[in-house]
Amino acid sequence: MSELYLFDTYERQVRQFQPLEAGKVGLYCCGPTVYNYAHIGNLRTYIFEDLLYRALKMNGYEVNFVMNITDVGHLTSDADSGEDKMEVGSKRTGMTAWQMADFYTQAFQKDLKRLNINFPDTWCRATDHIKEQIEFIEDLEKKGFTYQTSDGIYFDSRKLSSYGQLARLDIEGLMAGARVDNERQHVTDFALWKFSPADEQRQMEWPSPWGTGFPGWHIECSAMSAKYLGDYFDIHCGGEDHIPIHHTNEIAQTEASRGTRLANFWMHGYFLQLDNAKMSKSAVFLTLDRLIEKGIDPGVYRYFCLTAHYRTQMSFTWSSLEANGVALKRLYQAAYDWGAPGTLLDEYMARFNACINDDLNLPRALAVTWDLIRSNEEPSAKKATILAFDQIFGLDIANYQPQVVEIPADIQKLAEARAVARKEKNWPLSDELRDTALAAGYIIEDTREGWQIKKQ
Ligand code: AMP
Ligand code: ZN
């Protein structure tokens, strides 16, 4: 098998993947902020991470996969201003912040299941790890990286010379252009702990050495990844928006406290755009439920995501989704018609593995799949090979069953009457009966074996 190469945002290059410990991979993916349903843009990122997970397995690694649930501390602006998204969501939905966190966590997990996305080995909720986060902040304080303002404990980004390396931030330029609000000392400083407002009882708040409040958003990932994967692990993932703020700050905390850049590889999924604008939870967004309501199978959305490389932005349109639905149906039907699996086709397997190991090039892997479908290889060998490809695609090809369309009795009668009219060479009546069936959504076709009815 070819070697696995992955793009590392930190080094800004494709690098050969080598695990830190032989045969094992620690993988951490930033999970959802559970104040609303996941939109299909979010889900594109989780599909990318699932493809990575499957590729690591394909390469024989034992993967320890951790995902967090952000159920506190993510403010309406990523730059630590505004309200906590959970408190805002609670007002919107009428649920308590705690009920809402449970509700949207379950909705998120249901989406993952429907998209055939593997669950992590460990789910970790920010609110279950307040102690670990406080200890992390105490350590940063001891090492001199924090300062206190009237609204919280902040990380002093100027104390860390490597701050902003992941995003190649132009720190001097940012400093020059920025107006720093209240007591925050530098524009790139960020909250580690926020105090509860004096005039408001928050639903989610905890005592701490600095006062009652709640953790900042970034500290949860540094604290929980350290707990479950150690201070330096293999791969850390998220969406591209995490590069300049969230991941930059996670790295800063861990570098300051533990002296590591947290993960060996940093990987980012690029955005799904809707009408050329970023899809976000606070603006118009589409959910998986909405797609299903429109009669689109979740597998079609998964297939749609496979058609673009994870490091390119992708535009969502209903027409491209439909076209992908048609392609997927052809793929399913072809594989179904091949019958039982036989022996693998080595040449196709090698071509496929090379695409996957070339920084998860799924569009090229799909091209290999279509070559396989069009080829004159033995059907049973084609079947075995496409089922092996599906270990990565996750389209559940093995369980596809063609839909049996129930033909209503009156349409059946029309077809029978039309057959009689044709026998009697009554063409106008035959055409009229066919058109009546068509108006009801059924196509009557003539084949060598006689007539057949199809749903339009
Ligand atoms: P959130 O629930 O907002 O914390 O985001 C969950 C994940 O979705 C994060 O990894 C984000 O980077 C990612 N994300 C947010 N918006 C999009 C989008 N439009 N397309 C792809 N990924 C996104
Ligand atoms: Zn994170």
Short mmCIF file of C-alpha atoms in Angstrom, two decimals, residues 24 27 29 32 51 72 125 147 152 155 169 190 198 265 275 279 288 291 354 367 393 444 446:
data_model
loop_
_atom_site.label_atom_id
_atom_site.label_comp_id
_atom_site.label_asym_id
_atom_site.label_seq_id
_atom_site.Cartn_x
_atom_site.Cartn_y
_atom_site.Cartn_z
CA LYS A 24 -1.61 4.18 16.84
CA LEU A 27 -7.34 12.14 16.69
CA CYS A 29 -12.01 16.88 16.23
CA PRO A 32 -20.59 21.13 17.69
CA LEU A 51 -13.19 10.16 5.68
CA VAL A 72 -20.79 26.45 27.39
CA ARG A 125 -18.71 17.75 27.16
CA TYR A 147 -3.99 38.80 33.58
CA GLY A 152 -12.47 37.74 33.45
CA PHE A 155 -4.44 35.02 28.06
CA LEU A 169 -1.11 36.08 11.70
CA PHE A 190 -8.58 35.99 24.68
CA ALA A 198 -23.16 41.04 38.48
CA PHE A 265 -0.90 17.55 12.10
CA ASP A 275 -25.54 31.35 -2.63
CA MET A 279 -23.50 29.09 5.70
CA LEU A 288 -30.30 17.42 7.07
CA LEU A 291 -33.09 17.75 2.79
CA ALA A 354 -3.22 5.95 -4.02
CA ALA A 367 -13.31 8.81 -10.98
CA PHE A 393 -17.05 6.12 0.92
CA ILE A 444 -46.03 2.96 -20.02
CA ASP A 446 -43.16 -1.15 -24.76
#
